[in-house]
């Protein structure tokens, strides 16, 4: 805890690695490309899981579990899918002491094995819609791993639904996109742009991929969740058909969608500062850390009573009381700042004697004296204020680092500059998109669907364009 | 739903497979030896997870996540461990399109990789105890898979703790055994015998394994959870040492413990009957199914109002209203009986006119008329009654199928008979244990630790014995 973090402005990437280590979110694993999610990081993920799981269930989804190991032949059935995922797979070739007749792929995603089961389960329109989600570990071989952002193994949820019509599948795809947007903005406190990806960036096997994209504090974009309209690509490959109301047979229309432990990286990078993590109250493992201050046994008794009262008044709030004797106050303050706990409450005998406590906000550092009688209420209010302010600051930051650019010269200069979002016209030609990626490492993050049509000319080729897109360097 | 289940008495194994299929708990997967846990089965598991997770957290444990793939060399470090698990492992030999330099084992259990991390995290007595649990998927190659009981992939929790003294590790091992016992009896409604395993049956690498053992309705035993005192076996192999209070260095003392989706099999086999599942109310996905009965639109309106009132009066109860129009009453009754929903409430216009509803218990088939005004309260009470009665019946069943036997002839005859528990003396010689297993397929399930010492003579060799043990055929 002694050594300070590298400043974000000095080396954002070093800051990121250091804060993960110091806040004890994760550790490098002995398995290449993998991480260990430590208890503090996992508690954050558990809170995210609980909220998302509730949102999925409230919209009619149920959970299930499908095998991790997928027969190789399944991947061969959908051409784009095998091309996209096979090179990234971990492969089981031996089991039970013998070489297997057919290799098993460690799932990079589960469309294929789930499609095989859906073909058995779905017979009639009465079996539709089928709305299943799975919380699972998945594998994509990573050559340049980064904790949370890109690890060979990661945790996620993957939704897989089947519908009777294309319209219902599209509706589901957008319903989930809206859940992801709501989760990102209302819980993670990260404003997102949302809309379809270009064909070059879509999921292998999907008709259309929609994404939510957030801005990190280095101005780069992070894709935080994707929702795919699969159309009939997998239902044709796996022959998932059903009897319609009028007695004919048709292939189902499917969607799939996922959000992963990568979102933990988003929270770190969208809110953290030079002193460490800044966690949004709605997801923080500890929303409040209470630090009793007492030198003598006598003081100890007085303070303990005030702590007990405070904890009792904070029902429903996640409170951590740090009464460890082996650490000094300065150490404790620094530790909980590094760990990003939204509020710190200091309770000492002098404060108590004057009927108050000190409350410090992690996000602003603001300190205030609060009457002990209203402390419970004030803490609850402050948690909501911090949550809201964090979102507002992230939004202001994104606005400040977003530029609308129309001419090619300014575009190329900005794209090769110091990051941020570039809102610019694109003619729709994959060649322009590819050239820009090649020359500037900027990709089209999404085509924001809530922006009004606004005809113009492509920032690269000058061709006619219907609407603007968002370019950025991305994780 | 049309075809009846095979009777338990006719073919218990066929009944088991059929009830899993008909109740839609699980399905065979296309991956050899694996199953798909379907939404209804997974909802049951989710309820079990929620309760156990709360019990672990209430006793100071935190969750974390460690990699699925473990370098082969890790297994080689603890001799018994590698011998026990290597033959069962699935092995990843290729990743990212290349052959790996070192093969990766798909975790059969995580002692080794967690020990490697603990060696980094634990420096001082201040870092102890370290109390971590993980919810995860694990793999043990199965040649004769059975859904839930023995599948190549299964879900479980695995606790891994490190302590400063042998006494603390032993205390933790027993604390967890007690949590498992409480969970089995108070939630699964299955009485268990509990105590240490013999050396022949202990976990590879443990000093001592404790287990809880339940009786299934065919008289066989099922091991439902194990808690291991690992002593310093892994801390020596992985060099997990710490600075003690007096400044010396010592290896930590460890425990590990697990409960898996196998327990779903226990609930099926301990309570099910010829009509299907019978689920304990505290874990059932739906505690109450409400079946509205209405023929006309007019009746429909009256019934709907009563249903809404009932649902509102059952806050905190997991209620399913089955208002599907495409199925008749008989079909619905059979479906929810097969699925083991503890209580069925029928609400029809005639009942409502006379101010009452019909409530039917799944466990006994008892039907009663309950006043609409007290229905909410009565349902709550009945759920508790059903939970208690299910435990009592399972206990009576176990007692009726347990025999105390002292002489060899009766012992061998009973052990080769039609199942049940045999309480008999054992001299402690592994040779007697092995001979009995060989000749009767009975194993020592555990040495019940709450039984008083009761000297006698070994049922096999006649040698002196301190106490009785429990023999049974087991899953």
Short mmCIF file of N, CA and C in Angstrom, two decimals, chain A residues 332-384:
data_model
loop_
_atom_site.label_atom_id
_atom_site.label_comp_id
_atom_site.label_asym_id
_atom_site.label_seq_id
_atom_site.Cartn_x
_atom_site.Cartn_y
_atom_site.Cartn_z
N UNK A 332 -5.56 2.78 6.72
CA UNK A 332 -6.95 2.42 6.43
C UNK A 332 -7.58 3.37 5.41
N UNK A 333 -7.36 4.67 5.60
CA UNK A 333 -7.94 5.64 4.66
C UNK A 333 -7.45 5.33 3.24
N UNK A 334 -6.15 5.12 3.12
CA UNK A 334 -5.57 4.86 1.80
C UNK A 334 -6.11 3.57 1.21
N UNK A 335 -6.21 2.53 2.04
CA UNK A 335 -6.69 1.24 1.53
C UNK A 335 -8.10 1.35 0.96
N UNK A 336 -9.00 2.00 1.71
CA UNK A 336 -10.39 2.06 1.24
C UNK A 336 -10.57 3.05 0.11
N UNK A 337 -9.69 4.06 0.05
CA UNK A 337 -9.69 4.94 -1.14
C UNK A 337 -9.26 4.14 -2.35
N UNK A 338 -8.19 3.38 -2.21
CA UNK A 338 -7.71 2.56 -3.33
C UNK A 338 -8.80 1.61 -3.79
N UNK A 339 -9.55 1.09 -2.83
CA UNK A 339 -10.61 0.13 -3.17
C UNK A 339 -11.91 0.81 -3.59
N UNK A 340 -11.92 2.13 -3.56
CA UNK A 340 -13.03 2.86 -4.16
C UNK A 340 -14.34 2.86 -3.41
N UNK A 341 -14.31 2.63 -2.10
CA UNK A 341 -15.56 2.60 -1.33
C UNK A 341 -16.19 4.00 -1.37
N UNK A 342 -17.46 4.11 -1.79
CA UNK A 342 -18.08 5.42 -2.04
C UNK A 342 -18.06 6.39 -0.86
N UNK A 343 -18.33 5.89 0.35
CA UNK A 343 -18.36 6.80 1.50
C UNK A 343 -17.53 6.25 2.65
N UNK A 344 -16.80 7.14 3.31
CA UNK A 344 -16.09 6.77 4.52
C UNK A 344 -16.71 7.55 5.68
N UNK A 345 -17.04 6.86 6.74
CA UNK A 345 -17.57 7.53 7.94
C UNK A 345 -16.54 7.36 9.05
N UNK A 346 -16.07 8.47 9.61
CA UNK A 346 -15.12 8.42 10.71
C UNK A 346 -15.88 8.73 12.00
N UNK A 347 -15.71 7.87 12.99
CA UNK A 347 -16.39 8.06 14.27
C UNK A 347 -15.36 8.06 15.39
N UNK A 348 -15.09 9.23 15.93
CA UNK A 348 -14.14 9.35 17.04
C UNK A 348 -14.83 9.92 18.26
N UNK A 349 -14.19 9.84 19.43
CA UNK A 349 -14.84 10.28 20.68
C UNK A 349 -15.17 11.78 20.68
N UNK A 350 -14.31 12.60 20.07
CA UNK A 350 -14.60 14.03 20.07
C UNK A 350 -15.81 14.35 19.21
N UNK A 351 -15.86 13.68 18.00
CA UNK A 351 -17.04 13.86 17.13
C UNK A 351 -18.30 13.43 17.86
N UNK A 352 -18.21 12.28 18.50
CA UNK A 352 -19.39 11.74 19.16
C UNK A 352 -19.86 12.67 20.28
N UNK A 353 -18.87 13.22 21.01
CA UNK A 353 -19.20 14.15 22.09
C UNK A 353 -19.97 15.36 21.56
N UNK A 354 -19.60 15.80 20.35
CA UNK A 354 -20.36 16.94 19.78
C UNK A 354 -21.51 16.46 18.90
N UNK A 355 -21.84 15.17 19.03
CA UNK A 355 -23.05 14.66 18.38
C UNK A 355 -22.96 14.55 16.87
N UNK A 356 -21.76 14.32 16.35
CA UNK A 356 -21.64 14.26 14.90
C UNK A 356 -20.61 13.24 14.44
N UNK A 357 -20.55 13.03 13.15
CA UNK A 357 -19.53 12.16 12.57
C UNK A 357 -19.02 12.83 11.30
N UNK A 358 -17.85 12.38 10.84
CA UNK A 358 -17.29 12.91 9.61
C UNK A 358 -17.62 11.94 8.47
N UNK A 359 -18.16 12.48 7.39
CA UNK A 359 -18.46 11.65 6.22
C UNK A 359 -17.66 12.18 5.03
N UNK A 360 -16.94 11.30 4.37
CA UNK A 360 -16.09 11.71 3.24
C UNK A 360 -16.51 10.95 1.98
N UNK A 361 -16.74 11.70 0.91
CA UNK A 361 -17.08 11.10 -0.39
C UNK A 361 -15.81 10.69 -1.11
N UNK A 362 -15.80 9.47 -1.64
CA UNK A 362 -14.63 9.02 -2.39
C UNK A 362 -14.53 9.74 -3.72
N UNK A 363 -15.68 10.01 -4.36
CA UNK A 363 -15.61 10.54 -5.73
C UNK A 363 -15.10 11.98 -5.79
N UNK A 364 -15.45 12.80 -4.78
CA UNK A 364 -15.05 14.21 -4.80
C UNK A 364 -14.06 14.54 -3.70
N UNK A 365 -13.93 13.69 -2.71
CA UNK A 365 -13.09 13.99 -1.56
C UNK A 365 -13.76 14.93 -0.57
N UNK A 366 -15.00 15.37 -0.90
CA UNK A 366 -15.71 16.30 -0.01
C UNK A 366 -15.95 15.68 1.35
N UNK A 367 -15.74 16.48 2.35
CA UNK A 367 -15.89 16.04 3.73
C UNK A 367 -17.01 16.85 4.37
N UNK A 368 -17.87 16.21 5.13
CA UNK A 368 -18.89 16.99 5.83
C UNK A 368 -19.14 16.41 7.22
N UNK A 369 -19.57 17.28 8.12
CA UNK A 369 -19.94 16.83 9.45
C UNK A 369 -21.44 16.59 9.45
N UNK A 370 -21.84 15.41 9.93
CA UNK A 370 -23.25 15.07 9.91
C UNK A 370 -23.69 14.72 11.33
N UNK A 371 -24.84 15.22 11.71
CA UNK A 371 -25.38 14.92 13.04
C UNK A 371 -25.63 13.42 13.15
N UNK A 372 -25.28 12.84 14.30
CA UNK A 372 -25.45 11.41 14.50
C UNK A 372 -26.90 10.99 14.33
N UNK A 373 -27.80 11.89 14.67
CA UNK A 373 -29.21 11.54 14.59
C UNK A 373 -29.70 11.34 13.16
N UNK A 374 -29.11 12.10 12.24
CA UNK A 374 -29.57 12.01 10.85
C UNK A 374 -28.58 11.25 9.97
N UNK A 375 -27.58 10.65 10.60
CA UNK A 375 -26.49 10.02 9.84
C UNK A 375 -27.00 8.93 8.90
N UNK A 376 -27.90 8.08 9.41
CA UNK A 376 -28.41 6.99 8.59
C UNK A 376 -29.07 7.51 7.32
N UNK A 377 -29.93 8.50 7.50
CA UNK A 377 -30.63 9.08 6.36
C UNK A 377 -29.68 9.77 5.40
N UNK A 378 -28.73 10.53 5.96
CA UNK A 378 -27.80 11.30 5.14
C UNK A 378 -26.92 10.35 4.30
N UNK A 379 -26.50 9.26 4.90
CA UNK A 379 -25.67 8.29 4.17
C UNK A 379 -26.46 7.73 2.98
N UNK A 380 -27.72 7.38 3.22
CA UNK A 380 -28.56 6.87 2.13
C UNK A 380 -28.69 7.87 0.99
N UNK A 381 -28.92 9.16 1.36
CA UNK A 381 -29.06 10.20 0.34
C UNK A 381 -27.76 10.40 -0.42
N UNK A 382 -26.66 10.41 0.34
CA UNK A 382 -25.36 10.66 -0.30
C UNK A 382 -25.03 9.55 -1.30
N UNK A 383 -25.38 8.32 -0.96
CA UNK A 383 -25.08 7.22 -1.89
C UNK A 383 -25.79 7.44 -3.22
N UNK A 384 -27.03 7.92 -3.16
CA UNK A 384 -27.76 8.20 -4.40
C UNK A 384 -27.14 9.38 -5.14
#
